Amino acid sequence: MYVFITGGTGTIGSAVVAELIGNGHTVLALARSDSSERALKNAGADVLRGELADHDVLRAGVAQTDGVISLAFGRDYSTPEALAASIAEESAATATLGEALIGSDRPVVTVSGTPWVAGRASTESDPVPTDGPVGGRGRSVNALLSLASRGVRATAVRMPRTVHNRGEGGFAGLLADAARNSGIAGYPGEGTQRWPAVHALDAAVLFRLALESAPAGTAWHAVADEGDAVRDIAEVVGRRLDLPVRSVPQETFGPFGPIFAMDQPASSVHTREALGWQPKHPGLLDDLENLRP
């Protein structure tokens, strides 16, 4: 299959590109910069130059390929306004990709986050939130999945709070960055809240499986660790960075503070049973042992 992918140089995207090529697919990847183009070509991908906001370029990518994986997302989370702008850009791009596929029966796989449910681990049947700081992503994903009735094999892979590789990435990576900046390996509240996690290389396998065979309108959980306590994560970060570990106000983490403070375990039982996905790489706490000072 010739696959158009956005966000192909990120923690998840670079793993997905390698997974696709390693399993006989070819890749056309969107590149925003010269450095991204070089990285993608070195990985064996064809390159389409353009920005996520250039919808004509996105349509051209769809027209040339047999399926789509949409991963690109802005990197500025410093303020609520910046986060909202990134979500709006992603949502518009996702809508454009979906519309270009209507009536084709071709697959598109998008990404969202695992939902949170009070008192238990969320499952694939739970709805994603459509309000709050990241509610726009939920609305965008729901709109794409609704295109199943219009000849689009649209599916969603829900990612946990931390997608990691060599000790970097996701919420745990943001926790480590905050520790480096403040000199404290901090965690909000009592630190008993749980974050699900997955290794990027395991997540990449699930994106491939969803692209190849997942039914239209379905959502899947790329969850290897159902929920690691945030205090346990902070303790590994503190030890690796040689910093004190203690509770800090959730406001320390900017617009992600309220999300950081939530207990949000997630299950992937259905995903494993239905698609045969089996995570094989190190869990988060073990992978954080690779964290560099």
PDB file of C-alpha atoms in Angstrom, residues 16-229:
ATOM      1  CA  VAL A  16       5.287   4.501  12.034  1.00  0.00           C
ATOM      2  CA  VAL A  17       7.278   5.297   8.880  1.00  0.00           C
ATOM      3  CA  ALA A  18       9.838   2.629   9.774  1.00  0.00           C
ATOM      4  CA  GLU A  19       7.112   0.116  10.646  1.00  0.00           C
ATOM      5  CA  LEU A  20       5.285   0.644   7.354  1.00  0.00           C
ATOM      6  CA  ILE A  21       8.387   0.426   5.192  1.00  0.00           C
ATOM      7  CA  GLY A  22       9.648  -2.580   7.139  1.00  0.00           C
ATOM      8  CA  ASN A  23       6.401  -4.406   6.382  1.00  0.00           C
ATOM      9  CA  GLY A  24       6.309  -3.871   2.636  1.00  0.00           C
ATOM     10  CA  HIS A  25       4.416  -0.576   2.368  1.00  0.00           C
ATOM     11  CA  THR A  26       5.732   2.553   0.681  1.00  0.00           C
ATOM     12  CA  VAL A  27       5.371   5.985   2.230  1.00  0.00           C
ATOM     13  CA  LEU A  28       4.741   9.509   0.987  1.00  0.00           C
ATOM     14  CA  ALA A  29       5.420  11.829   3.915  1.00  0.00           C
ATOM     15  CA  LEU A  30       4.604  15.500   4.391  1.00  0.00           C
ATOM     16  CA  ALA A  31       7.738  17.535   5.180  1.00  0.00           C
ATOM     17  CA  ARG A  32       7.623  21.090   6.507  1.00  0.00           C
ATOM     18  CA  SER A  33      11.386  21.760   6.445  1.00  0.00           C
ATOM     19  CA  ASP A  34      14.652  20.761   4.822  1.00  0.00           C
ATOM     20  CA  SER A  35      15.688  18.843   7.934  1.00  0.00           C
ATOM     21  CA  SER A  36      12.422  16.891   7.949  1.00  0.00           C
ATOM     22  CA  GLU A  37      12.823  16.114   4.261  1.00  0.00           C
ATOM     23  CA  ARG A  38      16.332  14.766   4.834  1.00  0.00           C
ATOM     24  CA  ALA A  39      15.208  12.617   7.772  1.00  0.00           C
ATOM     25  CA  LEU A  40      12.287  11.166   5.824  1.00  0.00           C
ATOM     26  CA  LYS A  41      14.365  10.407   2.738  1.00  0.00           C
ATOM     27  CA  ASN A  42      16.998   8.753   4.917  1.00  0.00           C
ATOM     28  CA  ALA A  43      14.219   6.589   6.363  1.00  0.00           C
ATOM     29  CA  GLY A  44      13.233   5.479   2.859  1.00  0.00           C
ATOM     30  CA  ALA A  45      10.119   7.625   2.364  1.00  0.00           C
ATOM     31  CA  ASP A  46       9.064   9.744  -0.590  1.00  0.00           C
ATOM     32  CA  VAL A  47       8.509  13.372   0.374  1.00  0.00           C
ATOM     33  CA  LEU A  48       5.780  15.906  -0.308  1.00  0.00           C
ATOM     34  CA  ARG A  49       6.812  19.396   0.797  1.00  0.00           C
ATOM     35  CA  GLY A  50       4.214  21.571   2.498  1.00  0.00           C
ATOM     36  CA  GLU A  51       2.578  22.737   5.691  1.00  0.00           C
ATOM     37  CA  LEU A  52      -0.278  21.097   7.564  1.00  0.00           C
ATOM     38  CA  ALA A  53      -2.298  24.261   6.951  1.00  0.00           C
ATOM     39  CA  ASP A  54      -1.873  23.973   3.160  1.00  0.00           C
ATOM     40  CA  HIS A  55      -4.965  21.960   2.354  1.00  0.00           C
ATOM     41  CA  ASP A  56      -4.240  21.786  -1.369  1.00  0.00           C
ATOM     42  CA  VAL A  57      -1.026  19.942  -0.560  1.00  0.00           C
ATOM     43  CA  LEU A  58      -2.951  17.554   1.707  1.00  0.00           C
ATOM     44  CA  ARG A  59      -5.423  16.837  -1.070  1.00  0.00           C
ATOM     45  CA  ALA A  60      -2.530  16.169  -3.454  1.00  0.00           C
ATOM     46  CA  GLY A  61      -1.096  13.660  -0.978  1.00  0.00           C
ATOM     47  CA  VAL A  62      -4.412  11.854  -0.744  1.00  0.00           C
ATOM     48  CA  ALA A  63      -4.807  11.777  -4.526  1.00  0.00           C
ATOM     49  CA  GLN A  64      -1.466   9.995  -4.984  1.00  0.00           C
ATOM     50  CA  THR A  65      -1.877   7.281  -2.371  1.00  0.00           C
ATOM     51  CA  ASP A  66      -3.920   4.297  -1.221  1.00  0.00           C
ATOM     52  CA  GLY A  67      -4.377   5.299   2.418  1.00  0.00           C
ATOM     53  CA  VAL A  68      -3.587   7.970   4.999  1.00  0.00           C
ATOM     54  CA  ILE A  69      -2.184   8.173   8.520  1.00  0.00           C
ATOM     55  CA  SER A  70      -2.669  11.586  10.119  1.00  0.00           C
ATOM     56  CA  LEU A  71      -0.227  12.313  12.974  1.00  0.00           C
ATOM     57  CA  ALA A  72       0.936  15.917  12.626  1.00  0.00           C
ATOM     58  CA  PHE A  73       0.282  18.239  15.562  1.00  0.00           C
ATOM     59  CA  GLY A  74       1.753  21.572  16.661  1.00  0.00           C
ATOM     60  CA  ARG A  75       4.563  21.625  19.208  1.00  0.00           C
ATOM     61  CA  ASP A  76       3.704  24.786  21.137  1.00  0.00           C
ATOM     62  CA  TYR A  77       1.782  23.873  24.304  1.00  0.00           C
ATOM     63  CA  SER A  78       3.058  26.812  26.342  1.00  0.00           C
ATOM     64  CA  THR A  79      -0.316  28.552  26.732  1.00  0.00           C
ATOM     65  CA  PRO A  80      -3.978  27.583  26.410  1.00  0.00           C
ATOM     66  CA  GLU A  81      -4.138  29.769  23.314  1.00  0.00           C
ATOM     67  CA  ALA A  82      -1.205  27.995  21.674  1.00  0.00           C
ATOM     68  CA  LEU A  83      -2.689  24.591  22.461  1.00  0.00           C
ATOM     69  CA  ALA A  84      -6.051  25.666  21.037  1.00  0.00           C
ATOM     70  CA  ALA A  85      -4.365  26.909  17.848  1.00  0.00           C
ATOM     71  CA  SER A  86      -2.606  23.569  17.378  1.00  0.00           C
ATOM     72  CA  ILE A  87      -5.871  21.686  17.867  1.00  0.00           C
ATOM     73  CA  ALA A  88      -7.665  23.952  15.394  1.00  0.00           C
ATOM     74  CA  GLU A  89      -4.957  23.410  12.768  1.00  0.00           C
ATOM     75  CA  GLU A  90      -5.046  19.646  13.280  1.00  0.00           C
ATOM     76  CA  SER A  91      -8.850  19.563  13.114  1.00  0.00           C
ATOM     77  CA  ALA A  92      -8.978  21.487   9.840  1.00  0.00           C
ATOM     78  CA  ALA A  93      -6.341  19.219   8.315  1.00  0.00           C
ATOM     79  CA  THR A  94      -8.140  16.070   9.463  1.00  0.00           C
ATOM     80  CA  ALA A  95     -11.397  17.313   7.954  1.00  0.00           C
ATOM     81  CA  THR A  96      -9.650  18.014   4.649  1.00  0.00           C
ATOM     82  CA  LEU A  97      -8.108  14.538   4.531  1.00  0.00           C
ATOM     83  CA  GLY A  98     -11.441  12.895   5.307  1.00  0.00           C
ATOM     84  CA  GLU A  99     -13.345  14.880   2.707  1.00  0.00           C
ATOM     85  CA  ALA A 100     -10.769  13.976   0.054  1.00  0.00           C
ATOM     86  CA  LEU A 101     -11.376  10.283   0.750  1.00  0.00           C
ATOM     87  CA  ILE A 102     -15.197  10.280   0.605  1.00  0.00           C
ATOM     88  CA  GLY A 103     -16.528   7.514  -1.622  1.00  0.00           C
ATOM     89  CA  SER A 104     -13.137   5.871  -2.110  1.00  0.00           C
ATOM     90  CA  ASP A 105     -13.322   3.108   0.542  1.00  0.00           C
ATOM     91  CA  ARG A 106      -9.674   3.899   1.291  1.00  0.00           C
ATOM     92  CA  PRO A 107      -8.404   3.902   4.891  1.00  0.00           C
ATOM     93  CA  VAL A 108      -7.468   6.874   7.023  1.00  0.00           C
ATOM     94  CA  VAL A 109      -6.095   6.434  10.529  1.00  0.00           C
ATOM     95  CA  THR A 110      -6.067   9.405  12.851  1.00  0.00           C
ATOM     96  CA  VAL A 111      -4.809   9.857  16.380  1.00  0.00           C
ATOM     97  CA  SER A 112      -6.464  10.990  19.587  1.00  0.00           C
ATOM     98  CA  GLY A 113      -6.045  10.437  23.307  1.00  0.00           C
ATOM     99  CA  THR A 114      -7.480   7.737  25.514  1.00  0.00           C
ATOM    100  CA  PRO A 115     -10.520   9.032  27.430  1.00  0.00           C
ATOM    101  CA  TRP A 116     -10.740   9.125  31.204  1.00  0.00           C
ATOM    102  CA  VAL A 117     -13.531   7.537  33.217  1.00  0.00           C
ATOM    103  CA  ALA A 118     -14.006   8.038  36.943  1.00  0.00           C
ATOM    104  CA  GLY A 119     -13.202   4.976  39.014  1.00  0.00           C
ATOM    105  CA  ARG A 120     -11.988   2.604  36.289  1.00  0.00           C
ATOM    106  CA  ALA A 121      -9.750   2.177  33.290  1.00  0.00           C
ATOM    107  CA  SER A 122     -11.289   3.537  30.099  1.00  0.00           C
ATOM    108  CA  THR A 123     -11.982   1.151  27.229  1.00  0.00           C
ATOM    109  CA  GLU A 124     -12.287   1.411  23.472  1.00  0.00           C
ATOM    110  CA  SER A 125     -16.081   1.747  23.791  1.00  0.00           C
ATOM    111  CA  ASP A 126     -15.885   4.882  25.960  1.00  0.00           C
ATOM    112  CA  PRO A 127     -16.348   8.180  24.111  1.00  0.00           C
ATOM    113  CA  VAL A 128     -13.524  10.669  23.863  1.00  0.00           C
ATOM    114  CA  PRO A 129     -14.136  14.018  25.583  1.00  0.00           C
ATOM    115  CA  THR A 130     -15.570  16.771  23.402  1.00  0.00           C
ATOM    116  CA  ASP A 131     -15.171  19.592  25.913  1.00  0.00           C
ATOM    117  CA  GLY A 132     -12.332  20.835  28.086  1.00  0.00           C
ATOM    118  CA  PRO A 133      -8.770  21.748  26.984  1.00  0.00           C
ATOM    119  CA  VAL A 134      -8.540  19.052  24.313  1.00  0.00           C
ATOM    120  CA  GLY A 135     -12.215  18.679  23.465  1.00  0.00           C
ATOM    121  CA  GLY A 136     -11.610  19.960  19.952  1.00  0.00           C
ATOM    122  CA  ARG A 137      -9.574  16.870  19.172  1.00  0.00           C
ATOM    123  CA  GLY A 138     -12.445  14.648  20.252  1.00  0.00           C
ATOM    124  CA  ARG A 139     -14.909  16.497  18.038  1.00  0.00           C
ATOM    125  CA  SER A 140     -12.516  16.255  15.090  1.00  0.00           C
ATOM    126  CA  VAL A 141     -12.001  12.521  15.525  1.00  0.00           C
ATOM    127  CA  ASN A 142     -15.733  11.886  15.874  1.00  0.00           C
ATOM    128  CA  ALA A 143     -16.369  13.801  12.646  1.00  0.00           C
ATOM    129  CA  LEU A 144     -13.791  11.709  10.812  1.00  0.00           C
ATOM    130  CA  LEU A 145     -15.176   8.418  12.121  1.00  0.00           C
ATOM    131  CA  SER A 146     -18.649   9.468  11.021  1.00  0.00           C
ATOM    132  CA  LEU A 147     -17.399   9.351   7.419  1.00  0.00           C
ATOM    133  CA  ALA A 148     -17.598   5.564   7.649  1.00  0.00           C
ATOM    134  CA  SER A 149     -21.123   5.945   6.270  1.00  0.00           C
ATOM    135  CA  ARG A 150     -19.760   7.871   3.274  1.00  0.00           C
ATOM    136  CA  GLY A 151     -17.247   5.397   1.927  1.00  0.00           C
ATOM    137  CA  VAL A 152     -14.231   6.163   4.100  1.00  0.00           C
ATOM    138  CA  ARG A 153     -12.571   3.430   6.166  1.00  0.00           C
ATOM    139  CA  ALA A 154     -11.832   5.862   8.962  1.00  0.00           C
ATOM    140  CA  THR A 155     -10.360   4.569  12.221  1.00  0.00           C
ATOM    141  CA  ALA A 156      -8.721   6.152  15.266  1.00  0.00           C
ATOM    142  CA  VAL A 157      -5.800   5.016  17.375  1.00  0.00           C
ATOM    143  CA  ARG A 158      -6.089   6.489  20.841  1.00  0.00           C
ATOM    144  CA  MET A 159      -2.752   7.219  22.413  1.00  0.00           C
ATOM    145  CA  PRO A 160      -2.009   7.211  26.150  1.00  0.00           C
ATOM    146  CA  ARG A 161      -0.581  10.187  28.009  1.00  0.00           C
ATOM    147  CA  THR A 162       2.980   9.034  27.428  1.00  0.00           C
ATOM    148  CA  VAL A 163       4.372   7.646  24.193  1.00  0.00           C
ATOM    149  CA  HIS A 164       8.019   7.020  24.972  1.00  0.00           C
ATOM    150  CA  ASN A 165      11.229   5.877  23.343  1.00  0.00           C
ATOM    151  CA  ARG A 166      14.650   5.842  25.041  1.00  0.00           C
ATOM    152  CA  GLY A 167      13.223   7.660  28.037  1.00  0.00           C
ATOM    153  CA  GLU A 168      11.812  10.604  26.085  1.00  0.00           C
ATOM    154  CA  GLY A 169       8.345  11.627  24.927  1.00  0.00           C
ATOM    155  CA  GLY A 170       4.796  12.285  26.077  1.00  0.00           C
ATOM    156  CA  PHE A 171       3.679  13.505  29.474  1.00  0.00           C
ATOM    157  CA  ALA A 172       6.616  11.788  31.180  1.00  0.00           C
ATOM    158  CA  GLY A 173       8.911  13.715  28.853  1.00  0.00           C
ATOM    159  CA  LEU A 174       7.166  16.975  29.745  1.00  0.00           C
ATOM    160  CA  LEU A 175       7.559  16.050  33.422  1.00  0.00           C
ATOM    161  CA  ALA A 176      11.292  15.546  32.845  1.00  0.00           C
ATOM    162  CA  ASP A 177      11.584  18.834  30.936  1.00  0.00           C
ATOM    163  CA  ALA A 178       9.844  20.666  33.778  1.00  0.00           C
ATOM    164  CA  ALA A 179      12.249  19.028  36.239  1.00  0.00           C
ATOM    165  CA  ARG A 180      15.282  20.158  34.249  1.00  0.00           C
ATOM    166  CA  ASN A 181      13.935  23.713  34.118  1.00  0.00           C
ATOM    167  CA  SER A 182      12.883  24.006  37.772  1.00  0.00           C
ATOM    168  CA  GLY A 183      15.434  21.808  39.521  1.00  0.00           C
ATOM    169  CA  ILE A 184      12.630  19.730  41.072  1.00  0.00           C
ATOM    170  CA  ALA A 185      11.159  16.463  39.825  1.00  0.00           C
ATOM    171  CA  GLY A 186       7.631  17.542  40.632  1.00  0.00           C
ATOM    172  CA  TYR A 187       4.247  15.878  40.404  1.00  0.00           C
ATOM    173  CA  PRO A 188       0.767  17.334  40.988  1.00  0.00           C
ATOM    174  CA  GLY A 189      -1.241  16.399  44.070  1.00  0.00           C
ATOM    175  CA  GLU A 190      -0.409  13.213  45.909  1.00  0.00           C
ATOM    176  CA  GLY A 191       0.999  11.578  42.792  1.00  0.00           C
ATOM    177  CA  THR A 192      -1.270   8.559  43.032  1.00  0.00           C
ATOM    178  CA  GLN A 193      -3.030   9.422  39.774  1.00  0.00           C
ATOM    179  CA  ARG A 194      -2.192   6.970  37.001  1.00  0.00           C
ATOM    180  CA  TRP A 195      -1.047   7.639  33.465  1.00  0.00           C
ATOM    181  CA  PRO A 196      -1.219   4.984  30.735  1.00  0.00           C
ATOM    182  CA  ALA A 197       1.807   4.616  28.470  1.00  0.00           C
ATOM    183  CA  VAL A 198       3.149   2.844  25.385  1.00  0.00           C
ATOM    184  CA  HIS A 199       6.501   2.510  23.674  1.00  0.00           C
ATOM    185  CA  ALA A 200       6.536   4.316  20.319  1.00  0.00           C
ATOM    186  CA  LEU A 201       7.657   1.177  18.484  1.00  0.00           C
ATOM    187  CA  ASP A 202       4.692  -0.772  19.849  1.00  0.00           C
ATOM    188  CA  ALA A 203       2.296   2.056  18.960  1.00  0.00           C
ATOM    189  CA  ALA A 204       3.634   2.023  15.396  1.00  0.00           C
ATOM    190  CA  VAL A 205       2.608  -1.606  14.983  1.00  0.00           C
ATOM    191  CA  LEU A 206      -0.952  -0.739  15.968  1.00  0.00           C
ATOM    192  CA  PHE A 207      -1.132   2.076  13.420  1.00  0.00           C
ATOM    193  CA  ARG A 208      -0.084  -0.399  10.742  1.00  0.00           C
ATOM    194  CA  LEU A 209      -2.627  -2.980  11.860  1.00  0.00           C
ATOM    195  CA  ALA A 210      -5.414  -0.382  11.896  1.00  0.00           C
ATOM    196  CA  LEU A 211      -4.437   0.823   8.418  1.00  0.00           C
ATOM    197  CA  GLU A 212      -4.378  -2.706   7.028  1.00  0.00           C
ATOM    198  CA  SER A 213      -7.473  -4.242   8.555  1.00  0.00           C
ATOM    199  CA  ALA A 214      -9.467  -2.243  11.132  1.00  0.00           C
ATOM    200  CA  PRO A 215     -13.169  -1.838  10.241  1.00  0.00           C
ATOM    201  CA  ALA A 216     -14.526   1.609   9.437  1.00  0.00           C
ATOM    202  CA  GLY A 217     -15.694   3.754  12.319  1.00  0.00           C
ATOM    203  CA  THR A 218     -13.670   1.959  15.004  1.00  0.00           C
ATOM    204  CA  ALA A 219     -11.336   3.199  17.744  1.00  0.00           C
ATOM    205  CA  TRP A 220      -8.396   1.348  19.277  1.00  0.00           C
ATOM    206  CA  HIS A 221      -6.222   1.787  22.355  1.00  0.00           C
ATOM    207  CA  ALA A 222      -2.436   1.828  21.984  1.00  0.00           C
ATOM    208  CA  VAL A 223      -1.946   1.124  25.695  1.00  0.00           C
ATOM    209  CA  ALA A 224       0.837  -1.093  27.012  1.00  0.00           C
ATOM    210  CA  ASP A 225       0.969   0.145  30.635  1.00  0.00           C
ATOM    211  CA  GLU A 226      -2.570   0.556  31.949  1.00  0.00           C
ATOM    212  CA  GLY A 227      -1.526   3.146  34.499  1.00  0.00           C
ATOM    213  CA  ASP A 228       1.757   4.122  36.173  1.00  0.00           C
ATOM    214  CA  ALA A 229       1.480   6.332  39.269  1.00  0.00           C
TER     215      ALA A 229
END
